[in-house]
PDB file of C-alpha atoms in Angstrom:
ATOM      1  CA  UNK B   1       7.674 -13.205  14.628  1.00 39.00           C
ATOM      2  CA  UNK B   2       6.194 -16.684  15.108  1.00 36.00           C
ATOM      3  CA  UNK B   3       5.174 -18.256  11.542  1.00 37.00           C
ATOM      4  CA  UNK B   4       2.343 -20.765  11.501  1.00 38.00           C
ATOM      5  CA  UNK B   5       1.850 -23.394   8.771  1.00 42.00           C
ATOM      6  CA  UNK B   6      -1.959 -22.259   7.771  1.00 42.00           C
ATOM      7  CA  UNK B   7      -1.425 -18.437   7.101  1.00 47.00           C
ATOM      8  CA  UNK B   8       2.650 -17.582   7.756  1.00 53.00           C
ATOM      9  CA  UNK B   9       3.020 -14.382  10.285  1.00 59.00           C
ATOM     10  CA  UNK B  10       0.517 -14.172  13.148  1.00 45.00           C
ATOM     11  CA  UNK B  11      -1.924 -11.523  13.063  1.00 47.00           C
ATOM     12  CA  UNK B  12      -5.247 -10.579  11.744  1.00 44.00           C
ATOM     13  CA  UNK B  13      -8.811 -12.068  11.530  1.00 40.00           C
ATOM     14  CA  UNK B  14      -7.784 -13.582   8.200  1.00 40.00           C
ATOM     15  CA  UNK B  15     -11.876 -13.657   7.382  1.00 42.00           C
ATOM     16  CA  UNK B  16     -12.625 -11.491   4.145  1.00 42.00           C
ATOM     17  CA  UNK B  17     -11.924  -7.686   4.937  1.00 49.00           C
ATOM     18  CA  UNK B  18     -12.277  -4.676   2.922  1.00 64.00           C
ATOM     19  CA  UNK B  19     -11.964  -6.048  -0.671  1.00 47.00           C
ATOM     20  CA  UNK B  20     -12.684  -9.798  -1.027  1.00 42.00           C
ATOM     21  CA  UNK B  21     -13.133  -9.688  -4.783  1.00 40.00           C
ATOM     22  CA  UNK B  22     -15.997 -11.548  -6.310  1.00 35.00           C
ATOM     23  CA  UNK B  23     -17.455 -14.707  -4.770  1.00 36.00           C
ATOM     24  CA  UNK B  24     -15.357 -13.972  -2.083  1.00 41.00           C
ATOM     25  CA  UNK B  25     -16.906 -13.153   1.066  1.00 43.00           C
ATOM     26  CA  UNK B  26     -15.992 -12.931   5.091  1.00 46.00           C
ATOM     27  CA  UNK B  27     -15.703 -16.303   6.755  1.00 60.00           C
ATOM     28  CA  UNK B  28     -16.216 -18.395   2.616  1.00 85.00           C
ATOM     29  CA  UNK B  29     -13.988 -20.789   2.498  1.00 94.00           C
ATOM     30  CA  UNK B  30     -12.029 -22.066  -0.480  1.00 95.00           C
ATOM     31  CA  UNK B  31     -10.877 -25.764  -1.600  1.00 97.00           C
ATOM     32  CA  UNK B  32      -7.791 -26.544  -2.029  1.00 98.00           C
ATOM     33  CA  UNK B  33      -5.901 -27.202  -5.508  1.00 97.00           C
ATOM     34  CA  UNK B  34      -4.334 -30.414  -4.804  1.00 97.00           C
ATOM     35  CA  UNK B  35      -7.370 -31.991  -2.075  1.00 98.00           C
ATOM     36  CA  UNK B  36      -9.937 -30.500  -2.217  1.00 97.00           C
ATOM     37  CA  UNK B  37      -9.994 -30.040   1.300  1.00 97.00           C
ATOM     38  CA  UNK B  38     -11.418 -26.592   2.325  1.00 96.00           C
ATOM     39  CA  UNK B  39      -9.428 -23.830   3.038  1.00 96.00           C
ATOM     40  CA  UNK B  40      -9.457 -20.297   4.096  1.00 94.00           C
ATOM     41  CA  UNK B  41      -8.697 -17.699   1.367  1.00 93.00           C
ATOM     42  CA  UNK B  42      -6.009 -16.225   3.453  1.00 93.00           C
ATOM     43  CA  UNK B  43      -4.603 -19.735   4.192  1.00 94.00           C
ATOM     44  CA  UNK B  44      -1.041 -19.697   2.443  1.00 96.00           C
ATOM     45  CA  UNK B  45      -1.092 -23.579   3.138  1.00 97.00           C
ATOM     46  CA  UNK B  46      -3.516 -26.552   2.661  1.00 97.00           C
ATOM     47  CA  UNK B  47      -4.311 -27.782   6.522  1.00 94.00           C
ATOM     48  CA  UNK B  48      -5.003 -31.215   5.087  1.00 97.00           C
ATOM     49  CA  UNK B  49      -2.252 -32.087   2.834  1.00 97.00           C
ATOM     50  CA  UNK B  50       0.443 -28.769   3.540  1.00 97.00           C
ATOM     51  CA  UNK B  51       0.607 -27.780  -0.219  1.00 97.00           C
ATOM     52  CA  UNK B  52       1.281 -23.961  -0.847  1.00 98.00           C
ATOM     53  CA  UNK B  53      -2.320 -22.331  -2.166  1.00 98.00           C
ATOM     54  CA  UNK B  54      -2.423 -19.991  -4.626  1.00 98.00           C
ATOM     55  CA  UNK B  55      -2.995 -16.320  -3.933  1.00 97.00           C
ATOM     56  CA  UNK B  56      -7.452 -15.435  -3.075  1.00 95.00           C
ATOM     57  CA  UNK B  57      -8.542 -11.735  -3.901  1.00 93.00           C
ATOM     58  CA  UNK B  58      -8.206 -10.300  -0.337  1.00 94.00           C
ATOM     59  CA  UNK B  59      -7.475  -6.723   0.361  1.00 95.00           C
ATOM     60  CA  UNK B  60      -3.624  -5.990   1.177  1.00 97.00           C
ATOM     61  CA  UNK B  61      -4.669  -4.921   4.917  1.00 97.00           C
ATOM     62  CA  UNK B  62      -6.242  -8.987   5.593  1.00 95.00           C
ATOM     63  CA  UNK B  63      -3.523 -10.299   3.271  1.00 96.00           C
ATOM     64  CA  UNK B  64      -0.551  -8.575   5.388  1.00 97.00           C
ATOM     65  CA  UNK B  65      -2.674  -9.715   8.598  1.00 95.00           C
ATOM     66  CA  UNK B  66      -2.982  -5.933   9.464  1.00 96.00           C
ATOM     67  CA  UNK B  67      -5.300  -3.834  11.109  1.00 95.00           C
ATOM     68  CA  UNK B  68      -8.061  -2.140   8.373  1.00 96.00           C
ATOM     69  CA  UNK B  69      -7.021   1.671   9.455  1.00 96.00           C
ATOM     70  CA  UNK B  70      -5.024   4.636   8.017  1.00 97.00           C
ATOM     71  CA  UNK B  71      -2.945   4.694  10.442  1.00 96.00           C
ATOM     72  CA  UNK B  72      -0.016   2.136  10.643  1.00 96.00           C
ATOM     73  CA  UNK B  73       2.981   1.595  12.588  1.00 95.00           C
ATOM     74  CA  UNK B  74       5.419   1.465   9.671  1.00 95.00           C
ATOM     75  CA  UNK B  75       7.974  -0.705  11.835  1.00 96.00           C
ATOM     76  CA  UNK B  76       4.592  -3.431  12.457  1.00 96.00           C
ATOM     77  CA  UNK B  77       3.974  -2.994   8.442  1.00 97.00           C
ATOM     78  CA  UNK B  78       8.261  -4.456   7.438  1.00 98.00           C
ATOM     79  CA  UNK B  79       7.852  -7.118  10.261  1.00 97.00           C
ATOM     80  CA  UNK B  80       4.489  -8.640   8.603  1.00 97.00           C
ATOM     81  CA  UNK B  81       6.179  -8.355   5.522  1.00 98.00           C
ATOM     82  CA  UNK B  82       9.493  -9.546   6.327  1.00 98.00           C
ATOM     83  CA  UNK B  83       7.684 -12.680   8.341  1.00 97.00           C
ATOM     84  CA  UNK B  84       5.745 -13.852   5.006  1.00 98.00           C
ATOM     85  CA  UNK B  85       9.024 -13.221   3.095  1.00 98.00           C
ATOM     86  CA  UNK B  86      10.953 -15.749   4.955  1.00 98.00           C
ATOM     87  CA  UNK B  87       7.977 -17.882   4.688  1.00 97.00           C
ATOM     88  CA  UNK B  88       7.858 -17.930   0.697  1.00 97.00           C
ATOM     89  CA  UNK B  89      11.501 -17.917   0.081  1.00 97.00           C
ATOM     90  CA  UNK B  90      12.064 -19.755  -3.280  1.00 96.00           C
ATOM     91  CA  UNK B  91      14.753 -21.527  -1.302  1.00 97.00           C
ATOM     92  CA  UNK B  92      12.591 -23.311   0.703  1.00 96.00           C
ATOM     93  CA  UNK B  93      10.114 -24.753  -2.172  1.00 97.00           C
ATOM     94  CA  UNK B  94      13.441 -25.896  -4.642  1.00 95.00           C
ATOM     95  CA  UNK B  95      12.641 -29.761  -3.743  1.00 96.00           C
ATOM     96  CA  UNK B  96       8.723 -28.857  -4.617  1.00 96.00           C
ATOM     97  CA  UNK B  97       6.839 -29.651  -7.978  1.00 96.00           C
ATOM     98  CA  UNK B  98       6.265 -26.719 -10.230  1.00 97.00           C
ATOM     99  CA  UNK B  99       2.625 -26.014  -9.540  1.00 97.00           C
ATOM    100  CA  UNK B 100       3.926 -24.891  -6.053  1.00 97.00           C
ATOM    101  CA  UNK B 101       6.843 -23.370  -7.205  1.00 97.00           C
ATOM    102  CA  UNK B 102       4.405 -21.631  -9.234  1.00 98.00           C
ATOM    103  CA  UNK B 103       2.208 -20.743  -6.330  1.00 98.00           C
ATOM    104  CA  UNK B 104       4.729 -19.951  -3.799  1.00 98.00           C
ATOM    105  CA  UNK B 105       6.393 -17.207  -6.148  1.00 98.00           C
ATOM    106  CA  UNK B 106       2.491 -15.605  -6.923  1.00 98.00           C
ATOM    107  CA  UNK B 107       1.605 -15.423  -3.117  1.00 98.00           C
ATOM    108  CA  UNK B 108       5.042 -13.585  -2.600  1.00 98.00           C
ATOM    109  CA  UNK B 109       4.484 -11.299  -5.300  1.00 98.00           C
ATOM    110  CA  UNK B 110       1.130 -10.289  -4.036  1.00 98.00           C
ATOM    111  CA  UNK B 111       2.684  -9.875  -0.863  1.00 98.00           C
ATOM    112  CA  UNK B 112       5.070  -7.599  -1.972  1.00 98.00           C
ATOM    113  CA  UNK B 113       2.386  -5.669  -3.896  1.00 98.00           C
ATOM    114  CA  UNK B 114       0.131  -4.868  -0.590  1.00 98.00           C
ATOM    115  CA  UNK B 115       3.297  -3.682   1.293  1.00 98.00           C
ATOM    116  CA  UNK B 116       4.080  -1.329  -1.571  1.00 98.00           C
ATOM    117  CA  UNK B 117       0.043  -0.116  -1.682  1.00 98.00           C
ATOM    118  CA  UNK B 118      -0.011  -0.203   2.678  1.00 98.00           C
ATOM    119  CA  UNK B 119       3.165   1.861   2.841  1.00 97.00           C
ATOM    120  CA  UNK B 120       2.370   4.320   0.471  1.00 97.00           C
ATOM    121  CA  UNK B 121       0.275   7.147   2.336  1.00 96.00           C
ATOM    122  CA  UNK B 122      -1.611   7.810  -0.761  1.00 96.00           C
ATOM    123  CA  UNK B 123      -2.277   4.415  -1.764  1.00 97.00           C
ATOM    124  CA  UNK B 124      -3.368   3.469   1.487  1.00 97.00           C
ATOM    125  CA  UNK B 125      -5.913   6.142   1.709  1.00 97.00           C
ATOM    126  CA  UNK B 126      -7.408   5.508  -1.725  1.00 95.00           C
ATOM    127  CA  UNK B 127      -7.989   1.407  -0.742  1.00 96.00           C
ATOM    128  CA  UNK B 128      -9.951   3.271   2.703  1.00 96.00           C
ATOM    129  CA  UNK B 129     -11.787   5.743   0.389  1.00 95.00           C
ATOM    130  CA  UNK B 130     -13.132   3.161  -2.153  1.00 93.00           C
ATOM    131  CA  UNK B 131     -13.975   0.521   0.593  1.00 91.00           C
ATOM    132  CA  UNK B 132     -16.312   3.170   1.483  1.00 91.00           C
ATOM    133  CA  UNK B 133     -17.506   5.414  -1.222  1.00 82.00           C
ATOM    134  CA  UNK B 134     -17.071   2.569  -4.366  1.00 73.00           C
ATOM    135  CA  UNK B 135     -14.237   2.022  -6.151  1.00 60.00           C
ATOM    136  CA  UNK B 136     -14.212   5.264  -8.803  1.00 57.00           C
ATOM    137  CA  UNK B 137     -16.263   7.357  -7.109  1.00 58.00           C
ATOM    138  CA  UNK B 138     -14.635  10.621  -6.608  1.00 64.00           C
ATOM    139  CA  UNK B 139     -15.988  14.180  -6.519  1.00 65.00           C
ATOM    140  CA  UNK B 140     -14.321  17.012  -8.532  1.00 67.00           C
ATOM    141  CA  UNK B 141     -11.411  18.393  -7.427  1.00 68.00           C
ATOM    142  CA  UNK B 142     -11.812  21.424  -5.121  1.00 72.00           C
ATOM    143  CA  UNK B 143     -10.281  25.172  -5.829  1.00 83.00           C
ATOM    144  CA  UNK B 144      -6.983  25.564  -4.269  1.00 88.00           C
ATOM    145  CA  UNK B 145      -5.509  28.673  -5.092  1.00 92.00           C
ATOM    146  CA  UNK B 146      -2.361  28.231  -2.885  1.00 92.00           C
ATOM    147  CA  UNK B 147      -1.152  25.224  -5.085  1.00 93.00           C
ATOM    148  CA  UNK B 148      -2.206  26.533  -8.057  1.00 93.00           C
ATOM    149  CA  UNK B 149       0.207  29.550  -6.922  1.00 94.00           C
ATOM    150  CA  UNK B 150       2.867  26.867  -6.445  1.00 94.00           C
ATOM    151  CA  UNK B 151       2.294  24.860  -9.490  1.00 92.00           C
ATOM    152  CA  UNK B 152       2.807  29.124 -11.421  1.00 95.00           C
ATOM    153  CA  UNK B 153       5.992  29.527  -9.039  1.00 94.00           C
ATOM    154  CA  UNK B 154       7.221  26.171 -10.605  1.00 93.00           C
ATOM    155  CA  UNK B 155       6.794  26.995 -14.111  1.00 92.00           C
ATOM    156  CA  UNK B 156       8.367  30.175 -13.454  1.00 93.00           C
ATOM    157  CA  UNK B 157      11.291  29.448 -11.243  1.00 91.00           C
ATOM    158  CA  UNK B 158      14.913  30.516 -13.642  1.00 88.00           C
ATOM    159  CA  UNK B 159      17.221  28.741 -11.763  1.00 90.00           C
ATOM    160  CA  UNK B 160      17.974  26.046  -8.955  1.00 91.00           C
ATOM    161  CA  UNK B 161      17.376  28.610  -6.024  1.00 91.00           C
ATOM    162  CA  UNK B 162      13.561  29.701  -6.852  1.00 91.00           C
ATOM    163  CA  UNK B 163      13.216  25.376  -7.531  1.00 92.00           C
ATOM    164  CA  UNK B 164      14.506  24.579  -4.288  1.00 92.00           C
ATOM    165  CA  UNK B 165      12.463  27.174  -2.252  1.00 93.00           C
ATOM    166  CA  UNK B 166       8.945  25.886  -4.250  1.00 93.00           C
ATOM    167  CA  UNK B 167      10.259  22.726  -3.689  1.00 93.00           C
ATOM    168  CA  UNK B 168      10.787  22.847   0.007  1.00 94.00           C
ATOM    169  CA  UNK B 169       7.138  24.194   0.280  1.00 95.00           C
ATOM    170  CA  UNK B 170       6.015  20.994  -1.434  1.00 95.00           C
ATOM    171  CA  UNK B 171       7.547  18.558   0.475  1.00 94.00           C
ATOM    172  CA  UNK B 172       6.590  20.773   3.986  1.00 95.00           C
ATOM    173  CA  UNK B 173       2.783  20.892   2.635  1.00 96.00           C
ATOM    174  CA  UNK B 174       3.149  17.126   1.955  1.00 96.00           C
ATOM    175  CA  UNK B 175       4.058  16.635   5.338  1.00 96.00           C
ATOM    176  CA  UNK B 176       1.122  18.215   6.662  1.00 96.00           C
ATOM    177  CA  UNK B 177      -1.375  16.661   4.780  1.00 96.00           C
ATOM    178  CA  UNK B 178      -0.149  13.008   5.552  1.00 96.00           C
ATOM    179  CA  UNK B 179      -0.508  14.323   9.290  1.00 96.00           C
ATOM    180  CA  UNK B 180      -4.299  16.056   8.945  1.00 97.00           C
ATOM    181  CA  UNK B 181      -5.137  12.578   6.885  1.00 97.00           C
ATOM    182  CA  UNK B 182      -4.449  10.540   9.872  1.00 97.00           C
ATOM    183  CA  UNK B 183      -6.545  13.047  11.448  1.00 98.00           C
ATOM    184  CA  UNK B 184      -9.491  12.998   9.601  1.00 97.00           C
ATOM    185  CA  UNK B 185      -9.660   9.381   9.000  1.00 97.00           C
ATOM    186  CA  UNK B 186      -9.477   9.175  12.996  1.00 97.00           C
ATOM    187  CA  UNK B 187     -12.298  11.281  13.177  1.00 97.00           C
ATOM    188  CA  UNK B 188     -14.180   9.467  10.668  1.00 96.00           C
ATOM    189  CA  UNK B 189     -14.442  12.449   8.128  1.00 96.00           C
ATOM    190  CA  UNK B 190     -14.387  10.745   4.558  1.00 94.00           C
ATOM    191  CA  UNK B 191     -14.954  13.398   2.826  1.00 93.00           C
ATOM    192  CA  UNK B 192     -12.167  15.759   4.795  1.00 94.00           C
ATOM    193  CA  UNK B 193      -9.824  12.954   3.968  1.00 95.00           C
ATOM    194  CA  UNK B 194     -10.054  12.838   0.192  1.00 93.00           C
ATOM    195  CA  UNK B 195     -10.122  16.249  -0.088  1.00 93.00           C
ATOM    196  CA  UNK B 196      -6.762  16.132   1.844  1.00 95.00           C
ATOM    197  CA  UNK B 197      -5.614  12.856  -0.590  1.00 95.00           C
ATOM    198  CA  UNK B 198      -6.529  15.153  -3.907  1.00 93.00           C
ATOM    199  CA  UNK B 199      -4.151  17.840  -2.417  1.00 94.00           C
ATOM    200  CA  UNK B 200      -1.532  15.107  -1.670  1.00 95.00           C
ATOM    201  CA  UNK B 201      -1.288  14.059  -4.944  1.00 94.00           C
ATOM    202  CA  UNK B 202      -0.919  17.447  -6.092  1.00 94.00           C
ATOM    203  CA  UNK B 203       1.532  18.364  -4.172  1.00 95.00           C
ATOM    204  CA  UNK B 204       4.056  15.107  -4.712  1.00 94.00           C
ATOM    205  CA  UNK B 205       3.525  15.549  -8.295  1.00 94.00           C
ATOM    206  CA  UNK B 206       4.671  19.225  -8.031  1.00 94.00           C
ATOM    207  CA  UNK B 207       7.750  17.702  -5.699  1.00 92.00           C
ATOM    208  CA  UNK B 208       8.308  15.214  -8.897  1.00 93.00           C
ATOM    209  CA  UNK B 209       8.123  17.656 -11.971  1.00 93.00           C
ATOM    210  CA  UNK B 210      10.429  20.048  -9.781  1.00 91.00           C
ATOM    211  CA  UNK B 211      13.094  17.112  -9.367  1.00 90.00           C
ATOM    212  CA  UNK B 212      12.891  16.322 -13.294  1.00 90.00           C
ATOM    213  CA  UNK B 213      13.068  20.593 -13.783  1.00 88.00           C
ATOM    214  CA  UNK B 214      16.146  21.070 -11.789  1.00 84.00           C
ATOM    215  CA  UNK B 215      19.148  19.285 -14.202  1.00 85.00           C
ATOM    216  CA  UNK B 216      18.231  21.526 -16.547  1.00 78.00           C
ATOM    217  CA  UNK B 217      18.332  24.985 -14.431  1.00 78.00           C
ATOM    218  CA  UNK B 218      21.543  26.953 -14.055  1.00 68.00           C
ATOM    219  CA  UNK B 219      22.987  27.526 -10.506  1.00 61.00           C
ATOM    220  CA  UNK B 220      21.851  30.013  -7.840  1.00 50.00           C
ATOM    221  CA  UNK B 221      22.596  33.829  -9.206  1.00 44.00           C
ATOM    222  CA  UNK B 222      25.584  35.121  -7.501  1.00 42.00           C
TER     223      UNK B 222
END
Protein backbone atom coordinates (compact mmCIF):
# COMPACT_ATOMS: atom_id res chain seq x y z
CA UNK A 1 0.00 0.00 0.00
CA UNK A 2 1.56 3.31 -1.06
CA UNK A 3 1.75 5.82 2.09
CA UNK A 4 1.64 9.53 1.37
CA UNK A 5 3.02 12.21 3.71
CA UNK A 6 -0.48 14.33 4.04
CA UNK A 7 -2.94 11.48 5.13
CA UNK A 8 -0.74 7.90 5.36
CA UNK A 9 -2.63 4.95 3.24
CA UNK A 10 -4.28 6.00 -0.03
CA UNK A 11 -7.88 5.93 -0.20
CA UNK A 12 -10.93 7.90 0.53
CA UNK A 13 -12.30 11.47 -0.09
CA UNK A 14 -10.73 12.44 3.24
CA UNK A 15 -13.53 15.54 3.23
CA UNK A 16 -15.85 15.24 6.43
CA UNK A 17 -18.08 12.00 6.12
CA UNK A 18 -20.66 10.60 8.28
CA UNK A 19 -19.71 12.04 11.74
CA UNK A 20 -17.49 15.17 11.62
CA UNK A 21 -18.15 16.16 15.21
CA UNK A 22 -18.86 19.75 15.99
CA UNK A 23 -17.45 22.62 13.93
CA UNK A 24 -16.36 20.10 11.77
CA UNK A 25 -17.78 20.01 8.47
CA UNK A 26 -17.03 18.41 4.73
CA UNK A 27 -14.26 20.16 2.87
CA UNK A 28 -13.38 22.78 6.64
CA UNK A 29 -10.13 22.86 6.98
CA UNK A 30 -8.08 22.94 10.16
CA UNK A 31 -4.68 24.87 11.16
CA UNK A 32 -2.04 23.32 12.12
CA UNK A 33 -0.53 23.13 15.83
CA UNK A 34 2.93 24.07 15.17
CA UNK A 35 2.21 26.73 11.78
CA UNK A 36 -0.64 27.56 11.54
CA UNK A 37 -0.76 26.58 8.13
CA UNK A 38 -4.17 25.03 7.15
CA UNK A 39 -4.77 21.61 7.08
CA UNK A 40 -7.28 19.01 6.34
CA UNK A 41 -8.85 17.25 9.38
CA UNK A 42 -7.94 13.94 7.99
CA UNK A 43 -4.37 15.19 7.24
CA UNK A 44 -2.10 13.00 9.65
CA UNK A 45 0.74 15.54 8.63
CA UNK A 46 1.22 19.37 8.37
CA UNK A 47 1.85 19.99 4.33
CA UNK A 48 3.77 23.10 5.31
CA UNK A 49 6.12 22.21 7.97
CA UNK A 50 5.59 17.91 8.09
CA UNK A 51 4.72 17.87 11.88
CA UNK A 52 2.35 14.93 12.95
CA UNK A 53 -1.39 16.62 13.68
CA UNK A 54 -3.34 15.59 16.26
CA UNK A 55 -6.35 13.36 15.79
CA UNK A 56 -9.97 15.73 14.16
CA UNK A 57 -13.47 14.14 15.07
CA UNK A 58 -14.02 12.21 11.78
CA UNK A 59 -16.08 9.13 11.54
CA UNK A 60 -13.93 5.75 11.56
CA UNK A 61 -15.15 5.01 7.80
CA UNK A 62 -13.21 8.75 6.48
CA UNK A 63 -10.57 8.19 9.16
CA UNK A 64 -9.65 4.50 7.82
CA UNK A 65 -10.03 6.13 4.17
CA UNK A 66 -12.93 3.60 3.59
CA UNK A 67 -15.92 3.47 1.72
CA UNK A 68 -19.24 4.81 4.00
CA UNK A 69 -21.22 1.27 3.47
CA UNK A 70 -22.12 -1.87 5.52
CA UNK A 71 -20.57 -3.86 3.56
CA UNK A 72 -16.70 -4.22 3.71
CA UNK A 73 -14.12 -6.35 2.35
CA UNK A 74 -12.57 -7.40 5.66
CA UNK A 75 -9.09 -8.16 3.86
CA UNK A 76 -9.37 -4.04 2.36
CA UNK A 77 -10.40 -3.10 6.20
CA UNK A 78 -6.48 -4.93 7.89
CA UNK A 79 -4.62 -3.39 4.82
CA UNK A 80 -5.93 0.35 5.66
CA UNK A 81 -5.21 -0.42 9.02
CA UNK A 82 -2.02 -2.11 8.78
CA UNK A 83 -0.83 0.90 6.19
CA UNK A 84 -1.54 3.73 8.97
CA UNK A 85 0.10 1.37 11.53
CA UNK A 86 3.39 1.36 9.87
CA UNK A 87 2.89 4.96 9.37
CA UNK A 88 2.56 5.88 13.24
CA UNK A 89 4.99 3.42 14.55
CA UNK A 90 6.47 4.95 17.79
CA UNK A 91 9.74 3.87 16.23
CA UNK A 92 9.70 6.20 13.70
CA UNK A 93 8.86 9.51 15.90
CA UNK A 94 11.78 8.43 18.86
CA UNK A 95 14.11 11.45 17.49
CA UNK A 96 10.72 13.77 17.66
CA UNK A 97 9.77 16.31 20.51
CA UNK A 98 7.08 15.17 22.85
CA UNK A 99 4.14 17.12 21.53
CA UNK A 100 4.46 14.74 18.47
CA UNK A 101 5.26 11.88 20.30
CA UNK A 102 2.18 12.82 21.95
CA UNK A 103 0.25 13.18 18.76
CA UNK A 104 1.57 10.36 16.85
CA UNK A 105 0.54 7.79 19.71
CA UNK A 106 -3.34 9.61 19.84
CA UNK A 107 -3.80 9.34 15.96
CA UNK A 108 -2.76 5.57 16.29
CA UNK A 109 -5.00 4.94 19.01
CA UNK A 110 -7.93 6.37 17.21
CA UNK A 111 -6.94 4.36 14.45
CA UNK A 112 -7.05 1.35 16.19
CA UNK A 113 -10.43 2.31 17.72
CA UNK A 114 -12.31 2.69 14.12
CA UNK A 115 -10.88 -0.72 12.99
CA UNK A 116 -12.26 -2.30 16.15
CA UNK A 117 -15.91 -0.26 15.57
CA UNK A 118 -15.56 -1.04 11.30
CA UNK A 119 -14.89 -4.71 11.93
CA UNK A 120 -17.39 -5.35 14.30
CA UNK A 121 -20.74 -6.17 12.32
CA UNK A 122 -22.73 -4.67 15.03
CA UNK A 123 -20.79 -1.69 15.59
CA UNK A 124 -20.61 -0.93 12.12
CA UNK A 125 -24.28 -1.00 11.64
CA UNK A 126 -25.08 1.17 14.65
CA UNK A 127 -22.42 4.18 13.22
CA UNK A 128 -24.87 3.60 9.63
CA UNK A 129 -28.09 3.68 11.75
CA UNK A 130 -27.31 6.89 13.75
CA UNK A 131 -25.77 8.73 10.67
CA UNK A 132 -29.22 8.40 9.58
CA UNK A 133 -31.87 8.25 12.18
CA UNK A 134 -29.73 10.51 15.09
CA UNK A 135 -27.52 9.25 17.34
CA UNK A 136 -30.06 7.55 20.22
CA UNK A 137 -32.86 7.24 18.34
CA UNK A 138 -34.09 3.77 18.45
CA UNK A 139 -37.59 2.28 18.40
CA UNK A 140 -38.66 -0.42 20.94
CA UNK A 141 -37.60 -3.63 20.54
CA UNK A 142 -39.91 -5.87 18.47
CA UNK A 143 -41.65 -9.36 19.79
CA UNK A 144 -39.57 -12.26 18.94
CA UNK A 145 -40.89 -15.25 20.30
CA UNK A 146 -38.26 -17.61 18.72
CA UNK A 147 -35.41 -15.98 20.84
CA UNK A 148 -37.29 -15.53 23.65
CA UNK A 149 -37.76 -19.51 23.27
CA UNK A 150 -33.96 -19.66 23.10
CA UNK A 151 -33.11 -17.28 25.79
CA UNK A 152 -36.00 -20.15 28.14
CA UNK A 153 -33.95 -23.15 26.47
CA UNK A 154 -30.78 -21.42 27.95
CA UNK A 155 -31.92 -20.98 31.36
CA UNK A 156 -33.12 -24.38 31.30
CA UNK A 157 -30.43 -26.39 29.65
CA UNK A 158 -28.91 -29.19 32.79
CA UNK A 159 -25.91 -29.98 31.25
CA UNK A 160 -23.24 -29.24 28.42
CA UNK A 161 -25.30 -31.15 25.66
CA UNK A 162 -28.75 -29.04 25.82
CA UNK A 163 -25.89 -25.72 26.04
CA UNK A 164 -24.20 -26.74 23.06
CA UNK A 165 -27.33 -27.47 20.89
CA UNK A 166 -28.94 -23.71 22.05
CA UNK A 167 -25.70 -22.60 21.49
CA UNK A 168 -25.16 -23.80 17.99
CA UNK A 169 -28.61 -22.20 17.13
CA UNK A 170 -27.18 -18.88 18.31
CA UNK A 171 -24.22 -18.69 16.53
CA UNK A 172 -26.23 -20.23 13.10
CA UNK A 173 -29.01 -17.35 13.69
CA UNK A 174 -26.07 -14.91 14.11
CA UNK A 175 -24.85 -15.90 10.94
CA UNK A 176 -27.91 -15.17 9.21
CA UNK A 177 -28.62 -11.97 10.42
CA UNK A 178 -25.07 -10.50 9.59
CA UNK A 179 -26.00 -11.90 5.99
CA UNK A 180 -29.87 -10.33 5.73
CA UNK A 181 -28.06 -6.96 7.28
CA UNK A 182 -25.89 -6.66 4.32
CA UNK A 183 -29.03 -7.20 2.59
CA UNK A 184 -31.14 -4.73 3.82
CA UNK A 185 -28.66 -2.02 4.06
CA UNK A 186 -28.10 -2.81 0.18
CA UNK A 187 -31.55 -2.30 -0.37
CA UNK A 188 -31.69 0.77 1.56
CA UNK A 189 -34.22 -0.57 4.24
CA UNK A 190 -33.20 1.27 7.60
CA UNK A 191 -35.64 0.21 9.41
CA UNK A 192 -35.32 -3.75 8.23
CA UNK A 193 -31.74 -3.33 9.25
CA UNK A 194 -32.08 -2.33 12.89
CA UNK A 195 -34.63 -4.55 13.44
CA UNK A 196 -32.12 -7.23 12.20
CA UNK A 197 -29.12 -5.32 14.52
CA UNK A 198 -31.66 -5.57 17.78
CA UNK A 199 -31.89 -9.38 17.02
CA UNK A 200 -28.06 -9.51 16.56
CA UNK A 201 -27.36 -8.31 19.72
CA UNK A 202 -29.66 -10.65 21.20
CA UNK A 203 -28.52 -13.39 19.88
CA UNK A 204 -24.46 -12.84 20.62
CA UNK A 205 -25.41 -12.05 24.06
CA UNK A 206 -27.28 -15.41 24.34
CA UNK A 207 -23.90 -17.01 22.53
CA UNK A 208 -21.94 -15.07 25.55
CA UNK A 209 -24.07 -15.99 28.73
CA UNK A 210 -24.08 -19.68 27.24
CA UNK A 211 -20.09 -19.64 27.11
CA UNK A 212 -19.94 -18.17 30.83
CA UNK A 213 -22.96 -21.11 31.71
CA UNK A 214 -21.07 -24.00 30.41
CA UNK A 215 -17.89 -24.42 33.20
CA UNK A 216 -20.32 -24.83 35.50
CA UNK A 217 -22.61 -27.68 33.75
CA UNK A 218 -21.83 -31.35 34.18
CA UNK A 219 -21.01 -33.47 31.04
CA UNK A 220 -23.40 -34.90 28.43
CA UNK A 221 -25.77 -37.75 30.24
CA UNK A 222 -24.54 -41.07 29.26
Amino acid sequence: MSERKGGGPRGGSGKGGIGGGPGTVAGDLVPCWLCSHSVSPRALFCHNCGTVQPPRSIDPFTRLGLPIRFDLDPAGLERQFAGFRRTLAPERFESKGPREKSNARAQLDTFKHAYDTLRDPIRRARLLLDAAHGAGARQPLPADPELDALEGALADAGDTAELDRVANQAVRGTEQCIHDLASAFRAGDLDAAARIVDRLERLEALAGAARQRRPGLRGDAP
